[in-house]
Amino acid sequence: MVEVKADQVMDATGLFCPEPVMLLHNKVREMAIGEVLQLMATDPSTQRDVPKFCTFLGHELIDQKEEDDQYFYLIRKGE
């Protein structure tokens, strides 16, 4: 498996719904198609919200994991 390197990083730790997804939406708007964003968050609702965000807006959720009450996402911007 090829390791995917993030082009952008966004830290949403300490923020609560709806802030992480609102910031994610703004950040993805600034990115070029195909760029990869690494998102870090502490709000458990991101486990539900980030996949829905990606599906609804046509972005690829490359990876999603939880470590020590932190949530990590790799998202590739779609067209």
mmCIF file of N, CA and C in Angstrom:
data_model
loop_
_atom_site.group_PDB
_atom_site.id
_atom_site.type_symbol
_atom_site.label_atom_id
_atom_site.label_comp_id
_atom_site.label_asym_id
_atom_site.label_seq_id
_atom_site.Cartn_x
_atom_site.Cartn_y
_atom_site.Cartn_z
ATOM 1 N N MET A 1 0.843 -1.195 0.000
ATOM 2 C CA MET A 1 0.000 0.000 0.000
ATOM 3 C C MET A 1 0.881 1.248 0.000
ATOM 4 N N VAL A 2 0.540 2.209 -0.805
ATOM 5 C CA VAL A 2 1.297 3.451 -0.910
ATOM 6 C C VAL A 2 0.838 4.412 0.181
ATOM 7 N N GLU A 3 1.794 5.000 0.881
ATOM 8 C CA GLU A 3 1.459 5.982 1.913
ATOM 9 C C GLU A 3 1.076 7.293 1.233
ATOM 10 N N VAL A 4 -0.013 7.884 1.674
ATOM 11 C CA VAL A 4 -0.493 9.142 1.105
ATOM 12 C C VAL A 4 0.024 10.290 1.958
ATOM 13 N N LYS A 5 0.644 11.256 1.305
ATOM 14 C CA LYS A 5 1.181 12.420 2.006
ATOM 15 C C LYS A 5 0.180 13.569 1.901
ATOM 16 N N ALA A 6 -0.072 14.215 3.011
ATOM 17 C CA ALA A 6 -1.012 15.336 3.029
ATOM 18 C C ALA A 6 -0.358 16.586 2.447
ATOM 19 N N ASP A 7 -1.115 17.291 1.615
ATOM 20 C CA ASP A 7 -0.670 18.575 1.073
ATOM 21 C C ASP A 7 -0.977 19.710 2.041
ATOM 22 N N GLN A 8 -2.020 19.527 2.826
ATOM 23 C CA GLN A 8 -2.476 20.540 3.790
ATOM 24 C C GLN A 8 -2.794 19.838 5.108
ATOM 25 N N VAL A 9 -2.677 20.567 6.208
ATOM 26 C CA VAL A 9 -3.011 20.035 7.527
ATOM 27 C C VAL A 9 -3.945 21.030 8.211
ATOM 28 N N MET A 10 -4.985 20.498 8.851
ATOM 29 C CA MET A 10 -5.914 21.344 9.597
ATOM 30 C C MET A 10 -6.118 20.754 10.989
ATOM 31 N N ASP A 11 -5.902 21.556 11.997
ATOM 32 C CA ASP A 11 -6.054 21.130 13.387
ATOM 33 C C ASP A 11 -7.350 21.700 13.952
ATOM 34 N N ALA A 12 -8.316 20.819 14.189
ATOM 35 C CA ALA A 12 -9.598 21.237 14.757
ATOM 36 C C ALA A 12 -9.758 20.692 16.175
ATOM 37 N N THR A 13 -8.624 20.360 16.823
ATOM 38 C CA THR A 13 -8.704 19.831 18.187
ATOM 39 C C THR A 13 -9.263 20.898 19.121
ATOM 40 N N GLY A 14 -10.119 20.455 20.036
ATOM 41 C CA GLY A 14 -10.726 21.366 21.005
ATOM 42 C C GLY A 14 -11.991 22.041 20.507
ATOM 43 N N LEU A 15 -12.315 21.876 19.237
ATOM 44 C CA LEU A 15 -13.517 22.488 18.674
ATOM 45 C C LEU A 15 -14.662 21.474 18.675
ATOM 46 N N PHE A 16 -15.882 21.984 18.770
ATOM 47 C CA PHE A 16 -17.062 21.122 18.815
ATOM 48 C C PHE A 16 -18.006 21.441 17.672
ATOM 49 N N CYS A 17 -18.835 20.469 17.339
ATOM 50 C CA CYS A 17 -19.812 20.568 16.265
ATOM 51 C C CYS A 17 -20.596 21.869 16.399
ATOM 52 N N PRO A 18 -20.728 22.615 15.336
ATOM 53 C CA PRO A 18 -20.409 22.315 13.938
ATOM 54 C C PRO A 18 -19.070 22.885 13.461
ATOM 55 N N GLU A 19 -18.262 23.434 14.370
ATOM 56 C CA GLU A 19 -17.039 24.134 13.953
ATOM 57 C C GLU A 19 -16.073 23.296 13.108
ATOM 58 N N PRO A 20 -15.745 22.049 13.488
ATOM 59 C CA PRO A 20 -14.771 21.308 12.664
ATOM 60 C C PRO A 20 -15.192 21.169 11.203
ATOM 61 N N VAL A 21 -16.458 20.882 10.959
ATOM 62 C CA VAL A 21 -16.912 20.694 9.584
ATOM 63 C C VAL A 21 -17.025 22.032 8.856
ATOM 64 N N MET A 22 -17.383 23.090 9.560
ATOM 65 C CA MET A 22 -17.427 24.416 8.938
ATOM 66 C C MET A 22 -16.019 24.833 8.491
ATOM 67 N N LEU A 23 -15.030 24.632 9.358
ATOM 68 C CA LEU A 23 -13.651 24.957 9.008
ATOM 69 C C LEU A 23 -13.143 24.056 7.886
ATOM 70 N N LEU A 24 -13.529 22.779 7.940
ATOM 71 C CA LEU A 24 -13.152 21.832 6.893
ATOM 72 C C LEU A 24 -13.696 22.294 5.545
ATOM 73 N N HIS A 25 -14.934 22.709 5.524
ATOM 74 C CA HIS A 25 -15.565 23.175 4.292
ATOM 75 C C HIS A 25 -14.789 24.361 3.707
ATOM 76 N N ASN A 26 -14.434 25.316 4.551
ATOM 77 C CA ASN A 26 -13.681 26.488 4.097
ATOM 78 C C ASN A 26 -12.290 26.103 3.604
ATOM 79 N N LYS A 27 -11.634 25.200 4.309
ATOM 80 C CA LYS A 27 -10.278 24.781 3.944
ATOM 81 C C LYS A 27 -10.281 24.062 2.600
ATOM 82 N N VAL A 28 -11.216 23.154 2.400
ATOM 83 C CA VAL A 28 -11.287 22.383 1.154
ATOM 84 C C VAL A 28 -11.549 23.315 -0.034
ATOM 85 N N ARG A 29 -12.315 24.354 0.174
ATOM 86 C CA ARG A 29 -12.589 25.330 -0.892
ATOM 87 C C ARG A 29 -11.307 25.959 -1.428
ATOM 88 N N GLU A 30 -10.327 26.162 -0.536
ATOM 89 C CA GLU A 30 -9.058 26.804 -0.900
ATOM 90 C C GLU A 30 -8.108 25.854 -1.628
ATOM 91 N N MET A 31 -8.365 24.562 -1.544
ATOM 92 C CA MET A 31 -7.448 23.556 -2.085
ATOM 93 C C MET A 31 -7.699 23.287 -3.565
ATOM 94 N N ALA A 32 -6.664 22.777 -4.236
ATOM 95 C CA ALA A 32 -6.800 22.353 -5.624
ATOM 96 C C ALA A 32 -7.385 20.940 -5.669
ATOM 97 N N ILE A 33 -8.066 20.624 -6.749
ATOM 98 C CA ILE A 33 -8.625 19.284 -6.930
ATOM 99 C C ILE A 33 -7.483 18.266 -6.874
ATOM 100 N N GLY A 34 -7.693 17.202 -6.105
ATOM 101 C CA GLY A 34 -6.687 16.147 -5.970
ATOM 102 C C GLY A 34 -5.756 16.322 -4.790
ATOM 103 N N GLU A 35 -5.732 17.520 -4.194
ATOM 104 C CA GLU A 35 -4.889 17.720 -3.014
ATOM 105 C C GLU A 35 -5.466 16.947 -1.837
ATOM 106 N N VAL A 36 -4.588 16.585 -0.898
ATOM 107 C CA VAL A 36 -4.983 15.788 0.262
ATOM 108 C C VAL A 36 -4.847 16.638 1.527
ATOM 109 N N LEU A 37 -5.869 16.570 2.362
ATOM 110 C CA LEU A 37 -5.907 17.284 3.629
ATOM 111 C C LEU A 37 -5.877 16.287 4.774
ATOM 112 N N GLN A 38 -5.023 16.546 5.754
ATOM 113 C CA GLN A 38 -5.053 15.781 7.001
ATOM 114 C C GLN A 38 -5.792 16.632 8.023
ATOM 115 N N LEU A 39 -6.848 16.079 8.589
ATOM 116 C CA LEU A 39 -7.652 16.755 9.605
ATOM 117 C C LEU A 39 -7.464 16.037 10.926
ATOM 118 N N MET A 40 -7.201 16.816 11.975
ATOM 119 C CA MET A 40 -7.110 16.284 13.336
ATOM 120 C C MET A 40 -8.226 16.927 14.143
ATOM 121 N N ALA A 41 -8.947 16.115 14.924
ATOM 122 C CA ALA A 41 -10.068 16.622 15.714
ATOM 123 C C ALA A 41 -10.201 15.827 17.006
ATOM 124 N N THR A 42 -10.920 16.412 17.968
ATOM 125 C CA THR A 42 -11.192 15.723 19.230
ATOM 126 C C THR A 42 -12.690 15.510 19.449
ATOM 127 N N ASP A 43 -13.519 16.106 18.615
ATOM 128 C CA ASP A 43 -14.971 15.971 18.752
ATOM 129 C C ASP A 43 -15.431 14.638 18.150
ATOM 130 N N PRO A 44 -16.004 13.749 18.974
ATOM 131 C CA PRO A 44 -16.457 12.445 18.462
ATOM 132 C C PRO A 44 -17.473 12.555 17.329
ATOM 133 N N SER A 45 -18.213 13.651 17.250
ATOM 134 C CA SER A 45 -19.218 13.784 16.182
ATOM 135 C C SER A 45 -18.565 13.865 14.799
ATOM 136 N N THR A 46 -17.269 14.152 14.742
ATOM 137 C CA THR A 46 -16.595 14.181 13.434
ATOM 138 C C THR A 46 -16.579 12.798 12.796
ATOM 139 N N GLN A 47 -16.680 11.739 13.610
ATOM 140 C CA GLN A 47 -16.718 10.373 13.068
ATOM 141 C C GLN A 47 -17.932 10.166 12.170
ATOM 142 N N ARG A 48 -18.984 10.890 12.446
ATOM 143 C CA ARG A 48 -20.205 10.837 11.646
ATOM 144 C C ARG A 48 -20.191 11.939 10.586
ATOM 145 N N ASP A 49 -19.797 13.137 10.981
ATOM 146 C CA ASP A 49 -19.910 14.313 10.119
ATOM 147 C C ASP A 49 -18.918 14.333 8.961
ATOM 148 N N VAL A 50 -17.675 13.933 9.189
ATOM 149 C CA VAL A 50 -16.657 14.007 8.132
ATOM 150 C C VAL A 50 -16.972 13.037 6.985
ATOM 151 N N PRO A 51 -17.308 11.760 7.267
ATOM 152 C CA PRO A 51 -17.677 10.885 6.144
ATOM 153 C C PRO A 51 -18.889 11.395 5.362
ATOM 154 N N LYS A 52 -19.892 11.935 6.067
ATOM 155 C CA LYS A 52 -21.072 12.482 5.385
ATOM 156 C C LYS A 52 -20.692 13.690 4.536
ATOM 157 N N PHE A 53 -19.827 14.543 5.060
ATOM 158 C CA PHE A 53 -19.335 15.705 4.327
ATOM 159 C C PHE A 53 -18.680 15.263 3.022
ATOM 160 N N CYS A 54 -17.812 14.255 3.113
ATOM 161 C CA CYS A 54 -17.092 13.767 1.936
ATOM 162 C C CYS A 54 -18.049 13.172 0.906
ATOM 163 N N THR A 55 -18.969 12.352 1.358
ATOM 164 C CA THR A 55 -19.936 11.722 0.460
ATOM 165 C C THR A 55 -20.809 12.765 -0.220
ATOM 166 N N PHE A 56 -21.313 13.700 0.550
ATOM 167 C CA PHE A 56 -22.237 14.705 0.031
ATOM 168 C C PHE A 56 -21.559 15.624 -0.984
ATOM 169 N N LEU A 57 -20.284 15.981 -0.741
ATOM 170 C CA LEU A 57 -19.600 16.946 -1.603
ATOM 171 C C LEU A 57 -18.650 16.305 -2.612
ATOM 172 N N GLY A 58 -18.572 14.977 -2.620
ATOM 173 C CA GLY A 58 -17.787 14.296 -3.643
ATOM 174 C C GLY A 58 -16.289 14.252 -3.391
ATOM 175 N N HIS A 59 -15.892 14.289 -2.121
ATOM 176 C CA HIS A 59 -14.482 14.166 -1.771
ATOM 177 C C HIS A 59 -14.210 12.725 -1.338
ATOM 178 N N GLU A 60 -12.941 12.309 -1.425
ATOM 179 C CA GLU A 60 -12.588 10.939 -1.064
ATOM 180 C C GLU A 60 -12.036 10.895 0.357
ATOM 181 N N LEU A 61 -12.674 10.109 1.206
ATOM 182 C CA LEU A 61 -12.159 9.872 2.549
ATOM 183 C C LEU A 61 -11.167 8.719 2.438
ATOM 184 N N ILE A 62 -9.888 9.053 2.408
ATOM 185 C CA ILE A 62 -8.840 8.058 2.191
ATOM 186 C C ILE A 62 -8.625 7.212 3.435
ATOM 187 N N ASP A 63 -8.627 7.859 4.593
ATOM 188 C CA ASP A 63 -8.352 7.147 5.845
ATOM 189 C C ASP A 63 -9.041 7.862 6.989
ATOM 190 N N GLN A 64 -9.422 7.077 7.989
ATOM 191 C CA GLN A 64 -10.074 7.596 9.192
ATOM 192 C C GLN A 64 -9.615 6.716 10.341
ATOM 193 N N LYS A 65 -9.054 7.315 11.392
ATOM 194 C CA LYS A 65 -8.639 6.513 12.547
ATOM 195 C C LYS A 65 -8.756 7.317 13.829
ATOM 196 N N GLU A 66 -8.777 6.573 14.932
ATOM 197 C CA GLU A 66 -8.868 7.168 16.262
ATOM 198 C C GLU A 66 -7.683 6.679 17.078
ATOM 199 N N GLU A 67 -7.015 7.619 17.744
ATOM 200 C CA GLU A 67 -5.905 7.291 18.650
ATOM 201 C C GLU A 67 -5.983 8.206 19.856
ATOM 202 N N ASP A 68 -6.054 7.621 21.042
ATOM 203 C CA ASP A 68 -6.022 8.392 22.291
ATOM 204 C C ASP A 68 -7.009 9.557 22.296
ATOM 205 N N ASP A 69 -8.265 9.283 21.986
ATOM 206 C CA ASP A 69 -9.327 10.288 21.974
ATOM 207 C C ASP A 69 -9.101 11.404 20.968
ATOM 208 N N GLN A 70 -8.290 11.142 19.949
ATOM 209 C CA GLN A 70 -8.127 12.068 18.832
ATOM 210 C C GLN A 70 -8.536 11.339 17.565
ATOM 211 N N TYR A 71 -9.086 12.092 16.624
ATOM 212 C CA TYR A 71 -9.565 11.532 15.365
ATOM 213 C C TYR A 71 -8.752 12.129 14.230
ATOM 214 N N PHE A 72 -8.323 11.272 13.317
ATOM 215 C CA PHE A 72 -7.485 11.677 12.195
ATOM 216 C C PHE A 72 -8.162 11.263 10.895
ATOM 217 N N TYR A 73 -8.159 12.172 9.934
ATOM 218 C CA TYR A 73 -8.793 11.926 8.641
ATOM 219 C C TYR A 73 -7.851 12.367 7.531
ATOM 220 N N LEU A 74 -7.835 11.617 6.445
ATOM 221 C CA LEU A 74 -7.153 12.023 5.223
ATOM 222 C C LEU A 74 -8.231 12.143 4.151
ATOM 223 N N ILE A 75 -8.341 13.324 3.569
ATOM 224 C CA ILE A 75 -9.404 13.629 2.624
ATOM 225 C C ILE A 75 -8.783 14.152 1.330
ATOM 226 N N ARG A 76 -9.152 13.545 0.209
ATOM 227 C CA ARG A 76 -8.702 14.044 -1.105
ATOM 228 C C ARG A 76 -9.838 14.842 -1.728
ATOM 229 N N LYS A 77 -9.509 16.077 -2.112
ATOM 230 C CA LYS A 77 -10.538 16.942 -2.696
ATOM 231 C C LYS A 77 -10.973 16.400 -4.050
ATOM 232 N N GLY A 78 -12.283 16.294 -4.212
ATOM 233 C CA GLY A 78 -12.859 15.862 -5.468
ATOM 234 C C GLY A 78 -13.121 17.042 -6.395
ATOM 235 N N GLU A 79 -13.765 16.759 -7.523
ATOM 236 C CA GLU A 79 -14.020 17.818 -8.517
ATOM 237 C C GLU A 79 -15.220 18.659 -8.161
#
